[in-house]
Structures are given as structure tokens and as C-alpha cells.
Amino acid sequence: MKFKQRKIVICISQTLLFSGSLPLIASADDLDSGHTVTVTAQSRSQEAQAVPIPFQILKADQLDKLAATNLDSMNGYIPGLTVDGNRPTQPSFYLRGVGTQDFGIGTDAPVGIYVDGVYSGKTGGALMNFNDVQRIEVLKGPQGTLFGRNSAGGAISIVSNEPSDELEGEATLRLGNYGTKYAAGLLNIPLNSDWSLRFNVVDNKSNGWLTDSGNGQKYKDNDNWGTRTALLWKGPEKTRVLLTWEHEDLHQMARPAISLVAPSPNGVAPAFPADPSSFVDPRRGIVYNDTNANNVETRRYDGFTLKIEKPFAWGDFTSTTAYRHFKSFNQEDEDGTNYNVTFLNTANIETNTTWQQEFKIAGKNDTADWLGGISFYKENAYQDSQVNTNTDSYDTITNNMLGFPLFTTLNGAAAQNGLPLNFLGNSWQENMMNNGSYQSQAIYGDVIWHLQPKWNLTTGLRVTHDSKTFSWNYPNRIAPGLDSVIATANQYGFFNGQSQALAALTQNFFVDSSAPSTAMSIKKSWTDASPRVVLDYHYTQDIMGYASVTKGYQSGGFNSVSMGAQFQPEDVWNYEFGIKSYFKEAKLMLNASLFHYKFTNLQSLTLVQAPGAPIPAYQVTNSDQNATGIDLDAHWAPMRGLKLYGNLEYIDQKYANYVVQNGPDLSGQPVGTPRFSAAAGADYTWYDVMHGNVNLSIQHAYTGATRCNANSAAQMTCLTAPTFSIGSAQNRTDLHLGWQSEDRRWNVSMYVNNVFDKRYVFDGSPITSVLGTPFASITAPRLFGVQVKVRM
């Protein structure tokens, strides 16, 4: 059914696209128009250089040159922003070192993702493929006053194209190595003078660049498609009503676990504990994952948005109503072997539905530009965090931890008594099920006061009330085969007088065994007031300095994998001094900002020894953090056809107060965020070549080494082995060469990502160290391809 739906949508798109002659879509702006590009960073349309907020903009043509399909694929080109899309249904986002890798539905993320002004959540709906994107605005520092919903660390605003009055069409086909096939179709139809329809479809497939050495299965593939339909009505008195529907289907292999220990002969359990000095380089491409598991990642997503805009004599009124729903499944290998004695995988199963409503009014006069609004948010979320293993792996763990293999010992005892019992070879599943019901209401206002011709004072405030009901349910383990063996053993009286031993076989092992097997629910609420004050001074028309004080807020939450555990809200105070400048004669743009923030109760994911659990588990922990840094951004067009750019972030981020549970005191130590990250590029166009223009773009991104602390080795965020390291500095160089016809209808290009084939090891995981099987992930190899784009 999925294949048929995809083909039907693509066929409809192509049929409509080539059914008539369609006019040209506008080309990319030069630097002068880039200086006056309009953004909505302050929830109002303004020129980018007039906005006293540090941010970067990526436009559609820049995404095209990177062959970027989502936020993860442009990693490195916005210093300070890190996107981990290793699990697209469980991504993580960091801005200026602030973010979370927590996968549970009980917490929110401090970096908000917004698509056309609608909050996208933390998990399944946060990392979607680009679909008819106009631009991306990455705003650094707290943005809660204007954006609301959990943007204490910053916000990423994705702005889509709206239907226009012009007949437009575009088709894109991209072919690359590893079986990459990317196709996109766009059609914009003005139905009459009042109605316009815009339809876009994207299909992205690849075979994968990593192969299982045992069964030939391909990993790191792509198999997703999506569509976006927008209908615009222009009513009387400049009323605008925009209705959009977004859909995406994803179905691909889950993140592979690449073992750091050499394969054991005959499938025996590896040595315990694993010795880092003998770790093998995962970049060799030797991968063995479970052959008897359904390790796939899937998502089905739908979103509807209704936006109504109505101008009045006193200002403008906007209503935004949004509905989002997704179902996702991600089951992945957690041991990096295909052995029965070390078999362990986890599954994340989610269903999520959100309703959002915002009413906003805005206006301006000689005294002030003002806006205000109220917003309502409701979310219902379900999550099942599942552990799948077997009694053979259970044996390996008890042998490594306690010095004896439990089920092998029971088999031996049964054999001595002549009983035909086999406790090995049986499946074992545990589930941590959570339900969340959340509501949030907010009222906000923001005013830019024009104090004098060169002075502006911005004051803003958002008051938010969050109410959350959260439940935990940890039912007893599911092991039907083992239960059958136990029942037979009881018939023989095998466990007579051994009630404690029998109880151990029937209760949870990985989940906290002391937790009650019945559901538990907690309801909490919080109220916060987050102010914003900005003073800006315009030295000239093109040079502005500003200073700001902003508070960010993230609601409290709950630890999904620890029954009854809850957290207080996060608070951050951010202090910023910046300058934005444009030198028209030199066509040079220079922006800089100096920042310092203090974060309280920042939620993060840490591997700790949980009470009542025999093995370490990832838990949500809280810490206080401080950081000081600087952002630099430069764009220069020294001659016709040549554009140069560079941007950099320096940050010194440390724990102000944090003691790891059963671990070291990290107060005063670095959090891990690299001190430096930078990106630079050059873009040159040769004009009048073969009845068109030729463009060459070279871009390079650098991310510094992870700053290690006393707990980095235990978390495997820093590791130095004989042949590789985790946490080392990373470099990436990308190349794009393209030709565009004079009428801009035809565009043919080639791209190379990671030109020098730099490979790095990341995402080290010690979670299955109790099996002697730590593992990691690796970055993508060199990717290249060709693209043809036709506009009509």
C-alpha cells in the first residue's frame, strides 16, 4: 500500500507539472538583496539586519547546493547548532551547547522546532524532510517571549513557500552513489483571482552505505516520501486564509550498532569487561547485527494548519490553528553482535497528537511597533520503551556481574535430578509504558519603543501556565517460553523451598524491579513569567549595536524510565551584546555578538546506576550550567560573481553545580561542548557560458574536539583507542558545480559531500557494557551525485 500511494502521488504531480507551460521561479538573491531579506525572527516581518537577535538564515538555494534533505544533513554549517539525526524519530538538537538527548515523552527540549510558526515537538515530528522550504531561520539564545513552547536554548524556524498568483512548476531528479534516488515535483496553480493551490511531493530513497558482514543487510539507507498541499484564499478587505496539509511516510533500517570489540570465535560471549586498548576501529565497516530481529524505524505523520490573517485600521489580526499526529516505531540493535548469548535490542513505540491555537494582534505607529497574543496547546502522548533479549543473554549478564550464569546453573541442577528442563533459548521482553496529557496556556506581548530616531527599546513578557499528567506502567516481563518451562519445573517440585529464586525469574530484570507492577500517575503544574529587554542603537542606517537581557523557560517534566521521578522547570538568563553592520560600497556584512548565560535545572540524559536495577540505565538528570561565548558572521562580495562567507562560534560552557548519581562531582568542569566551531565558503559564477551561467560552490565546516570531564569516559563521549577516537575534531568539505540556462528553466549540477572522505566515530554507547559489547556509530562516507532541475 505504501508503494502504491507514493507512486500515485508522484504520477499525479508529474502529470500536472508537464501538462502546460509554466513560468519561471525566482532565482537566488545577491548580497544586496540578502542585506534586506525579510525575516520573522521577532514574530513580525523585519529586515534581517534590523533584528537585534543573533541568527543565521539558510535559503532554498543553499540547501540545494548541499543536497540537504533535512536539518541533520546540513550539520556543521551553522556554528553552535548540532543536529543528531542518527534516529530520525528520536533526534536531538543543541544550540550554544544547550539541548537534550532524552528520548522520553516526559520531558521537553530546550531548542524549539517551528514549522510555519507551529511548534513541532521533541521526537517524531521534529526532524522532517525539507518540503518546499523557502528559508530556515536559526535563532540563538532564549526565544520564549516570542516563540513560547520550550525554546529556552533557541529556536529553529522553518518557513515554507505559500501559494502565489503565478503558474509555477518544477521537477527535480537527483541520482547518486549508494543507490540514491531523490525526486521532487512542485506545482502552483492560481485557480482564479481569489484562490491559489500549491502542491509539492518529495521521494527520497537510497540503498545505504553500510553492509552487515553476516547477512548482507544494508544500513544507513533512506526510504521516505512526503507531500505538502497548500490552499490560499484571498478574501475581501485583504483577508487571507491559508490551509495546509503535510504528510510523511518513513520506513528504513534502524541505526546499526557497530561493535568496538572483535568478533568472538564460535559466537561465545566476548571478554568482560571490554578492554579499550583492544577496541577495533568501527570505520573498518565490519558490522554484525541481529538477524532475528525486526530492526526498523518507521513513522507516519500528518499535520494540518489553518492560518487566518485580517488587517484592520489599528493593526493586523492572525489566527493559527494546528493539528499534528504521528505514529513511530524504532527498534534497534544494542549489542553490535549477531550472537545469541549477547542478543539485546530496544524499541521505542510512540503515538502523539497535538492541538495548537494562537491568536495574535500586531500594529505599529510613530511611537512603537507592538504585538500581543494568547496561545493554547494540548498534547496526548503514549510511549512504550521496550527491551528485548533472551535467557542466554540474561545468563551472560549474571555471569559477568555475579560470577555465575543463572539459567545454565538451573539447567545443570535439572540435569543432575534427571529432569528434562531447558531454561535457555527463551525470549524475554520488558516494557516501560508511559502516557502523558499536557496542556499549556500563555499570554504574551512585545513592544519596540522608538525612543529617538536612533534608539529603540524593546520590552516583552510571556506568562505561561503548564499542566501535565503523567503515568508509568511497568508490567512484569513477558517470557512465554520460560513460563512454560517454569510451569513444568513446578510440576516436578523443582523450586520447592526456593520462592525467592522463583520470584527472580518472574519479575523484571532491566526495569527497576522494586517498582510496582501497577500503573502510577502524577499531575503537576507550573507558572512562569519570562521577560525580554533589548536596547538597540543605530549608529548609521546600516550599523546597529544592541544589548539584551532575556529569560528562557522550559516546563518541568518526568523521567519516563524511573517511576515517580519528576523535575522542576528549567530557567535560563541570557545576556547579549551585539553589532550588525553592512558596508554597501564594499558589499561586506559583518555581525558579532557576545553572550553569557546561566542555566538552572537543565535536563540531560546520563548513564547512571539506577536504584533497584542490576545494570546501568539512561536517566534524566538536572544540572546548573554557565557559558560565555561569541558569534561572528561575515559575508563579502568583492567582485561580480564572487561571494565569500565565514561564521564562527566560540563557547566556554561549564557545570556550575552537578554531581553525577553514584559518580564524580563535575562542578566547574566542561560540559563537553567544543570551544570552537566554524564554517566558510566561496561561491563563484561564470556568466554567459553555453547560453547560461556556471556556478561553483565550495564550503567547509569545522567542529572542534569534545571537551572532556571526569565522567566523559563512562559516558563514552570522550575515548582514545589505539586506532580511533570518539570526540575528536571534525572537518567536512562540500563541493557543488552547476549550470543554469539563460531563461533559468534548466539546471544541471553535480555535488560532492565530504569531498576528502573524512570519517569519524561518534555516539559511543556503553549501555551494553555489561555484555562486554560497547558499540558506536560512524559518520557518512563521501557522497556524490548529479541533479537535473526543470522549471516551467
PDB file of C-alpha atoms in Angstrom, residues 531-533 548-552 572-575:
ATOM      1  CA  PRO A 531      10.680  38.912  30.321  1.00  0.00           C
ATOM      2  CA  ARG A 532      12.772  40.309  27.485  1.00  0.00           C
ATOM      3  CA  VAL A 533      14.502  43.699  27.330  1.00  0.00           C
ATOM      4  CA  SER A 548      19.663  42.413  25.656  1.00  0.00           C
ATOM      5  CA  VAL A 549      18.602  40.543  28.769  1.00  0.00           C
ATOM      6  CA  THR A 550      16.263  37.606  28.188  1.00  0.00           C
ATOM      7  CA  LYS A 551      14.822  34.873  30.333  1.00  0.00           C
ATOM      8  CA  GLY A 552      14.056  31.445  28.922  1.00  0.00           C
ATOM      9  CA  VAL A 572      17.969  30.474  31.774  1.00  0.00           C
ATOM     10  CA  TRP A 573      19.041  34.107  31.909  1.00  0.00           C
ATOM     11  CA  ASN A 574      20.881  35.230  28.785  1.00  0.00           C
ATOM     12  CA  TYR A 575      22.887  38.455  28.451  1.00  0.00           C
TER      13      TYR A 575
END
